[in-house]
PDB file of C-alpha atoms in Angstrom:
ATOM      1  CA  UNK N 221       3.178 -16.699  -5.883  1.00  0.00           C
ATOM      2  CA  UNK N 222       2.962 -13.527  -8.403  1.00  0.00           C
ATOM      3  CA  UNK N 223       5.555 -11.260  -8.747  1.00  0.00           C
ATOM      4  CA  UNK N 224       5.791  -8.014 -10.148  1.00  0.00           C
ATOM      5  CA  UNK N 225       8.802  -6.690 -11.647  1.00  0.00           C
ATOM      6  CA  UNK N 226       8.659  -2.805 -12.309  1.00  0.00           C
ATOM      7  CA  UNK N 227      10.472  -0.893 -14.696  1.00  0.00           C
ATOM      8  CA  UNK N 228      12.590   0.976 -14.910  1.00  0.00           C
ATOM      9  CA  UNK N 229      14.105   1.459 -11.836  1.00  0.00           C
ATOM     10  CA  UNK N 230      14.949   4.580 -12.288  1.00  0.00           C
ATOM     11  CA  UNK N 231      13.079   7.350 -14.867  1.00  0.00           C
ATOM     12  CA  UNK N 232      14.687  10.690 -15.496  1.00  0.00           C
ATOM     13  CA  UNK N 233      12.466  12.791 -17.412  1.00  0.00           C
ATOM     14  CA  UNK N 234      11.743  16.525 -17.678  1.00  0.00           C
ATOM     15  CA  UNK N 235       8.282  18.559 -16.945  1.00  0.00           C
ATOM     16  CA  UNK N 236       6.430  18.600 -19.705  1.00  0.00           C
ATOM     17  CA  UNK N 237       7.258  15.398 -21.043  1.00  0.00           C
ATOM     18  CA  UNK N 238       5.507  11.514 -21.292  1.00  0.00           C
ATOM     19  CA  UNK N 239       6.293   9.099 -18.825  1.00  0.00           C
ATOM     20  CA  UNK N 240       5.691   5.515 -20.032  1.00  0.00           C
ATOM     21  CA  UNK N 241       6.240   3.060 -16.203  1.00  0.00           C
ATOM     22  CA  UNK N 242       5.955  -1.066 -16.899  1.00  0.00           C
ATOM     23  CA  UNK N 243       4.466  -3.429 -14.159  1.00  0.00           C
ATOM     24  CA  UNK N 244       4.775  -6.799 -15.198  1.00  0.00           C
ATOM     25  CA  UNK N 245       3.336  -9.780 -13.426  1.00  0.00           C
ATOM     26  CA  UNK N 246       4.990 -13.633 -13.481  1.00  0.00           C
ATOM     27  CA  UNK N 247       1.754 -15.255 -14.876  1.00  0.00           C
ATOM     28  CA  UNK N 248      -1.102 -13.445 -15.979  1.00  0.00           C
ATOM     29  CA  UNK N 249      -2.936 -11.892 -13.493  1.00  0.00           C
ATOM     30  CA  UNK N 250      -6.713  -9.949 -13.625  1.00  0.00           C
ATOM     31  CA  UNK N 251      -6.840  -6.730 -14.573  1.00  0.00           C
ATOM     32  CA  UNK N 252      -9.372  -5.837 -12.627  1.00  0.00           C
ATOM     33  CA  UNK N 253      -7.498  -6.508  -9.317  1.00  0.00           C
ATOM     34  CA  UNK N 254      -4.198  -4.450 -10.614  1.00  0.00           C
ATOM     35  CA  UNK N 255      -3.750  -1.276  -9.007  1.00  0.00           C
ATOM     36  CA  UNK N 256      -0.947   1.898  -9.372  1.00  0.00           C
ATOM     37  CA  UNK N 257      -0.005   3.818  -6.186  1.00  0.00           C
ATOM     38  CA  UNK N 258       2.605   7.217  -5.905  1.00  0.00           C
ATOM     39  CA  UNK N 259       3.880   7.960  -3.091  1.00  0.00           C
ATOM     40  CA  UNK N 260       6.184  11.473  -2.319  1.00  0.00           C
ATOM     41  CA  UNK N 261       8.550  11.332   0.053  1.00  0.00           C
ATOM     42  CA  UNK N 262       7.879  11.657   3.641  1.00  0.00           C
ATOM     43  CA  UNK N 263       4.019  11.091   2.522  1.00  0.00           C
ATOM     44  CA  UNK N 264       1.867   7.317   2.560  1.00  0.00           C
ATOM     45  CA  UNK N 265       1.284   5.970  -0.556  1.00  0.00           C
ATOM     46  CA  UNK N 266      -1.766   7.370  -2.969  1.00  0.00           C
ATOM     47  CA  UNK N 267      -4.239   5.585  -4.927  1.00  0.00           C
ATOM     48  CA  UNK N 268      -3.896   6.800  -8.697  1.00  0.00           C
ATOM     49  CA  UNK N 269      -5.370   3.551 -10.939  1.00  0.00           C
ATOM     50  CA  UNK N 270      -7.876   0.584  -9.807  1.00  0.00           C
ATOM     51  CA  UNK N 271      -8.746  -2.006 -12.505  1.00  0.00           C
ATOM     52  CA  UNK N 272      -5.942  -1.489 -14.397  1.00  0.00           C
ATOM     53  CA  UNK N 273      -7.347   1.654 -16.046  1.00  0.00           C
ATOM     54  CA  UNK N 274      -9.194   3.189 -13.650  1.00  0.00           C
ATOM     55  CA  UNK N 275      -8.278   6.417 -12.477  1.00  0.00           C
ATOM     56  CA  UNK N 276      -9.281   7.010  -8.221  1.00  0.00           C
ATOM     57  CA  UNK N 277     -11.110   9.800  -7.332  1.00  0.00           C
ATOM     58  CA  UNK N 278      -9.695  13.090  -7.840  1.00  0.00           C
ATOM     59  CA  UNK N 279      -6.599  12.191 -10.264  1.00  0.00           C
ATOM     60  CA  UNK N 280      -5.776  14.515 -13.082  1.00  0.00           C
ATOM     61  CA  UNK N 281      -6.513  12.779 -16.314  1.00  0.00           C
ATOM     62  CA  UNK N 282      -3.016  13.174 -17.831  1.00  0.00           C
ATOM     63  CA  UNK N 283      -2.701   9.691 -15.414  1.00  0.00           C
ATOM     64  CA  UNK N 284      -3.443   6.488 -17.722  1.00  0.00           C
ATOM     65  CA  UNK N 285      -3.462   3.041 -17.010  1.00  0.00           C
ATOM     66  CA  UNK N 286      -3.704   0.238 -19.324  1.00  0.00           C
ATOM     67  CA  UNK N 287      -2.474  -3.437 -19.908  1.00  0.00           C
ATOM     68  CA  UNK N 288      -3.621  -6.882 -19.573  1.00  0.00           C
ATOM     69  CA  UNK N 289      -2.384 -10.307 -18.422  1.00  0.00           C
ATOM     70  CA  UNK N 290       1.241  -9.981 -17.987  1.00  0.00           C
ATOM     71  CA  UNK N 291       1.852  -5.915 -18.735  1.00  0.00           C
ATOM     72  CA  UNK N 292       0.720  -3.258 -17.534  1.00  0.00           C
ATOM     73  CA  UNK N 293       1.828   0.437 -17.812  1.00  0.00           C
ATOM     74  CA  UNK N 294       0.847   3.709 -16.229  1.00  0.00           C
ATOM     75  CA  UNK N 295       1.440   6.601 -18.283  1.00  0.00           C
ATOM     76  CA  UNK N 296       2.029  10.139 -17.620  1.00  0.00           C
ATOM     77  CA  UNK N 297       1.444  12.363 -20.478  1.00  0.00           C
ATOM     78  CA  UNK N 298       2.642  15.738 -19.698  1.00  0.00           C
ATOM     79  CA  UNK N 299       4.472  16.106 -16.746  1.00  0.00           C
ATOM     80  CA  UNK N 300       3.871  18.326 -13.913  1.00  0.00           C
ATOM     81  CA  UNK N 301       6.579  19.284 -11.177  1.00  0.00           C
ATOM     82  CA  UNK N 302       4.685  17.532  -8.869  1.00  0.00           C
ATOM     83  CA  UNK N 303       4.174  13.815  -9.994  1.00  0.00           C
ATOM     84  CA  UNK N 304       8.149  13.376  -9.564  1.00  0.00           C
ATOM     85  CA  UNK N 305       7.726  10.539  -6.978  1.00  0.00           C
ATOM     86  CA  UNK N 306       7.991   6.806  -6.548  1.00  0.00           C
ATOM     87  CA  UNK N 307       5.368   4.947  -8.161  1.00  0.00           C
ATOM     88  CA  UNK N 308       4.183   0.927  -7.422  1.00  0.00           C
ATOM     89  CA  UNK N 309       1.907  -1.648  -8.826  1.00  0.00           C
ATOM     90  CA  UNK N 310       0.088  -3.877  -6.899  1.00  0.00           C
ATOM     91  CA  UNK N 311      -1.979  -6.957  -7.102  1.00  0.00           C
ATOM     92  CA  UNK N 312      -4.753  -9.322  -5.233  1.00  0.00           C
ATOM     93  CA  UNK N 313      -4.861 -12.796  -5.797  1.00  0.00           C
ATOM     94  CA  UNK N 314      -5.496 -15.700  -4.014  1.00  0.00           C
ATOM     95  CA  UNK N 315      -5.551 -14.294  -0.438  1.00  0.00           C
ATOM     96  CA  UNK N 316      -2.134 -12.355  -1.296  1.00  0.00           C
ATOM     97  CA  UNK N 317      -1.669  -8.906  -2.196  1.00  0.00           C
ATOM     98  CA  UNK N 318       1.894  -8.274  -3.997  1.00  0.00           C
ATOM     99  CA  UNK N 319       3.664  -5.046  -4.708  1.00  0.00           C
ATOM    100  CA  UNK N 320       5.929  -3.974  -7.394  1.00  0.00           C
ATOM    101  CA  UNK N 321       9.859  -2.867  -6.181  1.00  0.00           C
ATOM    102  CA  UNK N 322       9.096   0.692  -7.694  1.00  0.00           C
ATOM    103  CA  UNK N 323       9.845   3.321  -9.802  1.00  0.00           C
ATOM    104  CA  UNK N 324      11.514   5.892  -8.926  1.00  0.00           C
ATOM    105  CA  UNK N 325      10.235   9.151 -11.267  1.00  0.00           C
ATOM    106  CA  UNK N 326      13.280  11.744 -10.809  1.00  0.00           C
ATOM    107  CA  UNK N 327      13.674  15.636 -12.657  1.00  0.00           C
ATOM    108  CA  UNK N 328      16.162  15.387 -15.046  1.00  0.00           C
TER     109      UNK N 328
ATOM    110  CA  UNK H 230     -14.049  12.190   4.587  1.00  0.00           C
ATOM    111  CA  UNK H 231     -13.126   8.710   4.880  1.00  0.00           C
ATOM    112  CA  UNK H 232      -9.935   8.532   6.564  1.00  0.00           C
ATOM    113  CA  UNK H 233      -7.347   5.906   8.481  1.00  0.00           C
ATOM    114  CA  UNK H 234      -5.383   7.419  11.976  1.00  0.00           C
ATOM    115  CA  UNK H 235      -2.884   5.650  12.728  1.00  0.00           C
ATOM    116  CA  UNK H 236      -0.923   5.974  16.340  1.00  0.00           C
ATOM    117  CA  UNK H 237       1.765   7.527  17.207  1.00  0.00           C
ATOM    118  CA  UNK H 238       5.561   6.892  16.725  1.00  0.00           C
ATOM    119  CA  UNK H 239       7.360   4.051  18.926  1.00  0.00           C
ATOM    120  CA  UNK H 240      10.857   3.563  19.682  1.00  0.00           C
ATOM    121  CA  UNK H 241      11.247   0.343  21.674  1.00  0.00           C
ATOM    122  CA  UNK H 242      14.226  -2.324  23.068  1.00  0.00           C
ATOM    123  CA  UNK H 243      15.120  -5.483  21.269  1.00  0.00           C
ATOM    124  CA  UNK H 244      12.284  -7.950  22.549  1.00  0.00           C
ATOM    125  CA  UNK H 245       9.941  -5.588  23.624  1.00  0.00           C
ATOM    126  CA  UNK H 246       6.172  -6.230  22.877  1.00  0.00           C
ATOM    127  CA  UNK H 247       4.413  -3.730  20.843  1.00  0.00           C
ATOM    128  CA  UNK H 248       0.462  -2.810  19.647  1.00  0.00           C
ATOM    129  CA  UNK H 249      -0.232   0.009  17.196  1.00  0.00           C
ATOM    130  CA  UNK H 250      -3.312   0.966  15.915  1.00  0.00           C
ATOM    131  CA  UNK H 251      -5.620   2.053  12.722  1.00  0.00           C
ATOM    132  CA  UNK H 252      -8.970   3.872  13.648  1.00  0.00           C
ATOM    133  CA  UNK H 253     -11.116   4.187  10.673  1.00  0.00           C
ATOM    134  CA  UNK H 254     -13.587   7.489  10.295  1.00  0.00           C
ATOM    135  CA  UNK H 255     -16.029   8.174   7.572  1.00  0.00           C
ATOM    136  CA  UNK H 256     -17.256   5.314   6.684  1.00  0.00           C
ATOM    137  CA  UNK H 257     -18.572   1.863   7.863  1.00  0.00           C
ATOM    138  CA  UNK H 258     -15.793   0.470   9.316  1.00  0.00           C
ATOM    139  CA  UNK H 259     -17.153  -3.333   9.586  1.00  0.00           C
ATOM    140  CA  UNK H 260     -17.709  -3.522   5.478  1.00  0.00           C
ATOM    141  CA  UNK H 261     -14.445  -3.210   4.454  1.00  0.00           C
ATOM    142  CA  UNK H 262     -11.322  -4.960   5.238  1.00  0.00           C
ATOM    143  CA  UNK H 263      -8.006  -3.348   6.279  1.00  0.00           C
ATOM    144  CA  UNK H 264      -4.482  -3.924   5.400  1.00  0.00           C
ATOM    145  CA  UNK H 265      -1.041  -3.711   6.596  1.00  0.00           C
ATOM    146  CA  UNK H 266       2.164  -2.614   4.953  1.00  0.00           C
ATOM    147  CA  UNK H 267       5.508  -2.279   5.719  1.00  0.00           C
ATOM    148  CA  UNK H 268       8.065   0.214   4.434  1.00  0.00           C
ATOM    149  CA  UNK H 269      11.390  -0.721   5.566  1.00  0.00           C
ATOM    150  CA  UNK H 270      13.920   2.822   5.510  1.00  0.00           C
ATOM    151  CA  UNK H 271      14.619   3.481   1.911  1.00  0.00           C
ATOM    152  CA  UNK H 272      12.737   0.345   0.782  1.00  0.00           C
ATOM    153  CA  UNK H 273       9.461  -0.635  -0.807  1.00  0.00           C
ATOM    154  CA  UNK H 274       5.791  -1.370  -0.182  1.00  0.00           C
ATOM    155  CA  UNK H 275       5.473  -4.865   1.284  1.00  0.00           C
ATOM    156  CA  UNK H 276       1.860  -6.540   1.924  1.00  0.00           C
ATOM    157  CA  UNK H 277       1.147  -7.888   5.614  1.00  0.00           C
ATOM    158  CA  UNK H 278      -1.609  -9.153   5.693  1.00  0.00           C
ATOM    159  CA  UNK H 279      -5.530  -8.018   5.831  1.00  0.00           C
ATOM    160  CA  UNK H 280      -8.245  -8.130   8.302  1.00  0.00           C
ATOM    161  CA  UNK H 281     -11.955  -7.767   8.428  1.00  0.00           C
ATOM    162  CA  UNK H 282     -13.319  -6.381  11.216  1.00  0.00           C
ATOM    163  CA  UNK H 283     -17.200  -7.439  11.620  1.00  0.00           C
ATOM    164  CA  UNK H 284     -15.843 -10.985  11.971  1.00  0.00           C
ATOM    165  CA  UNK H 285     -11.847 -10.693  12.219  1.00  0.00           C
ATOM    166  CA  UNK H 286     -10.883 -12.721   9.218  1.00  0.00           C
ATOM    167  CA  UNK H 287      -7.277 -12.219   9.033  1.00  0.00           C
ATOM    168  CA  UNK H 288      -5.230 -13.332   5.825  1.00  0.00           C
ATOM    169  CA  UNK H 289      -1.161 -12.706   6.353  1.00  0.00           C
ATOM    170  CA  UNK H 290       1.371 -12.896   3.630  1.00  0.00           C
ATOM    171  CA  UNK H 291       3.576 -15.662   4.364  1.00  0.00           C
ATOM    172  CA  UNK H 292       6.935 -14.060   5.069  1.00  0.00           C
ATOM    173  CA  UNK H 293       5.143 -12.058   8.269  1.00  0.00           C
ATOM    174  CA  UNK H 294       2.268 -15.128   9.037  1.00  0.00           C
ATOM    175  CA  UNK H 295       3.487 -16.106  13.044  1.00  0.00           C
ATOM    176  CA  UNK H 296       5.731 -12.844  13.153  1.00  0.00           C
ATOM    177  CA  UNK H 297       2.919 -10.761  13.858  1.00  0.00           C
ATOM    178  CA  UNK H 298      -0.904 -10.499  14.660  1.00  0.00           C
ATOM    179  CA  UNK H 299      -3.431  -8.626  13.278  1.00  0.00           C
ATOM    180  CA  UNK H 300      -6.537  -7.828  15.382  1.00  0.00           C
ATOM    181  CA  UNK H 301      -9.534  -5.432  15.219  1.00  0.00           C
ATOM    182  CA  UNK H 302     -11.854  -4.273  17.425  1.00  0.00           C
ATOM    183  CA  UNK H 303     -15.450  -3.222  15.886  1.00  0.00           C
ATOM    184  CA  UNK H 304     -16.706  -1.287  18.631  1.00  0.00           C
ATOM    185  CA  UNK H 305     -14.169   0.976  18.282  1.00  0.00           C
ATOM    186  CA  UNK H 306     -13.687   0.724  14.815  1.00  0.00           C
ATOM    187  CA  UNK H 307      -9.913   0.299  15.247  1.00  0.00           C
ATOM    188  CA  UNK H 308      -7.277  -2.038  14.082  1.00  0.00           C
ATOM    189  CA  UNK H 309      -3.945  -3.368  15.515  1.00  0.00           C
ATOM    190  CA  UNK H 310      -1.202  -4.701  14.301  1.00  0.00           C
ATOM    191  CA  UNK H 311       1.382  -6.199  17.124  1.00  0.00           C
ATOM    192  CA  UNK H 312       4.791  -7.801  17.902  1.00  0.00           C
ATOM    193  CA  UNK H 313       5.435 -10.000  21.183  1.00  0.00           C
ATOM    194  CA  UNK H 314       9.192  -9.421  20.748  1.00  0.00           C
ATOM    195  CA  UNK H 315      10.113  -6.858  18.826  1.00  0.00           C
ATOM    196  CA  UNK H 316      13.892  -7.502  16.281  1.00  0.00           C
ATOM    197  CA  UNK H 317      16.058  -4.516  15.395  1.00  0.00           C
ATOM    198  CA  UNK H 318      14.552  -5.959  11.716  1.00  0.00           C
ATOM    199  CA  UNK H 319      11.492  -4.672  12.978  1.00  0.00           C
ATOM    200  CA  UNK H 320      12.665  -1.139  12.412  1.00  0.00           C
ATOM    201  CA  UNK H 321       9.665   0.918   9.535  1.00  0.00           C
ATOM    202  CA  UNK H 322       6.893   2.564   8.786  1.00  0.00           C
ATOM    203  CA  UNK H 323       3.979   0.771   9.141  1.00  0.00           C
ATOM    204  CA  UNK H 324       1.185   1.735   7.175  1.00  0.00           C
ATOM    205  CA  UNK H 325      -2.911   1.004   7.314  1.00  0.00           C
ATOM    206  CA  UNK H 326      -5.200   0.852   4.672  1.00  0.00           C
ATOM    207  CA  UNK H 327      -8.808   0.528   3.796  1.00  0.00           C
ATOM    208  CA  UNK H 328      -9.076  -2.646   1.234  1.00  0.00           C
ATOM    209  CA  UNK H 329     -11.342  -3.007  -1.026  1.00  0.00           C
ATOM    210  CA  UNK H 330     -12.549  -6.543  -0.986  1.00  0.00           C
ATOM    211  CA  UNK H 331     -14.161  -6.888  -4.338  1.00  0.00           C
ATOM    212  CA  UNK H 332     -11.727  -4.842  -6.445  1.00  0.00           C
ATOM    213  CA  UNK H 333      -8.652  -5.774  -4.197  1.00  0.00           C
ATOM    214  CA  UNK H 334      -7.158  -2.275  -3.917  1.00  0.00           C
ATOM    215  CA  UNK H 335      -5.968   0.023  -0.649  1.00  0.00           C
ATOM    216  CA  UNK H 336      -7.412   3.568  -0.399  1.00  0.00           C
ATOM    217  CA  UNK H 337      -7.035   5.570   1.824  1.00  0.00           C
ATOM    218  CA  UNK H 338      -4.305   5.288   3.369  1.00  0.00           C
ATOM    219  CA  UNK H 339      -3.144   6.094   6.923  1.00  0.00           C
ATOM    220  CA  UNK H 340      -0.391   8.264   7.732  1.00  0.00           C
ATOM    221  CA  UNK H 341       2.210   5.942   9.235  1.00  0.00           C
ATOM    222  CA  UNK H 342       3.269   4.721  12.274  1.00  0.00           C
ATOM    223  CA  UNK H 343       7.407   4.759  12.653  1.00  0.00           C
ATOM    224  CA  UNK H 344       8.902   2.092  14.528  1.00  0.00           C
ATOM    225  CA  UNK H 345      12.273   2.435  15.652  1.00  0.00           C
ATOM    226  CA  UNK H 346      13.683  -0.374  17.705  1.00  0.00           C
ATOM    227  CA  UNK H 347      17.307  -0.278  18.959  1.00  0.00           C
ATOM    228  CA  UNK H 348      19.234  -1.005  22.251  1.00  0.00           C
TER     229      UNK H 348
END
């Protein structure tokens, strides 16, 4: 079974600045079936990244995703008031999807 | 606009049976599979299990497979996801979403079902 550990738990940036979030899986995994979700509070979860590096329909382009194998990362590069959220990774394989514990992007 | 309703909130007794439901708009609801996810108060995403509706395929993740079922019904282009005895445990937000089969991710999403289950 994969597991994905996210880090870090906790990210404490301020507007304006790069975010840099780490998904990495126990063995390697496609990148093609590695996906990045936010989700605000009170809200479901939002697609932002398919493929690994695909942004979903509708995403600003300051959201990146890259990585292969073992690591990924989603990066934000200038942030905006409103991407302060939780963020998870997420992966298919073998008749099991799997979902990072998190990240937890807070205003510093 | 493709887009996932979900039912509405539930508060229910210890061993209680329960059925809530995903009704898919916008799309064709019998070519794509749907998933279910919990989200325990406070806590994280955590995979289900999936379904596909045109022949009700059902894949669970093995820390829900015999605690639930998941069930669909085409000709109302609607999924379920249901309890037979429902565990304080049980307590979440339980979310649907469309799943993309060949590039394995969920989008959209539905808005949540909250289900509260206390004596």
């Amino acid at each position: 079974e994969i597991v994905l550990s996210q880090s870090p738990g906790t990210l404490s940036l301020s507007p304006g600045e790069r975010a840099t979030l780490s998904c990495r899986a126990s063995q390697s995994v496609s990148s093609s079936s590695l996906a990045w979700y936010q989700q605000k509070p009170g809200q479901a979860p939002r697609l932002l990244i398919y493929g690994a590096s695909s942004r979903a329909t509708g995403i600003p382009d300051r959201f990146s995703g890259s990585g292969s194998g073992t690591d990924f990362t989603l990066t934000i590069s200038r942030l905006e008031p409103e991407d302060f959220a939780v963020y998870y990774c997420q992966h298919y394989g073998s008749s099991r999807a799997t979902f990072g514990q998190g990240t937890k992007l807070e205003i510093k | 606009e493709v887009q996932l309703v979900q039912s509405g909130a539930e508060v229910k007794k210890p061993g209680e049976s329960l059925k809530i439901s995903c009704k898919g708009y916008g799309y064709s609801f019998t070519r794509y599979w749907i998933g279910w996810v919990r989200q325990m108060p406070g806590k994280g995403l955590e995979w289900m299990g999936i379904i596909y509706p045109d022949d009700s395929d059902t894949r669970y993740s093995p820390s829900f497979q015999g605690q639930v079922t998941i069930s669909a019904d085409k000709s109302i282009g609607t999924a379920y996801l249901q309890w037979s005895s429902l565990k304080a445990s049980d307590t979440a937000m339980y979310y649907c979403a469309r799943f993309e089969g060949v590039a394995h991710w969920f989008d959209p999403w539905g808005q949540g079902t909250l289900v509260t289950v206390s004596s």
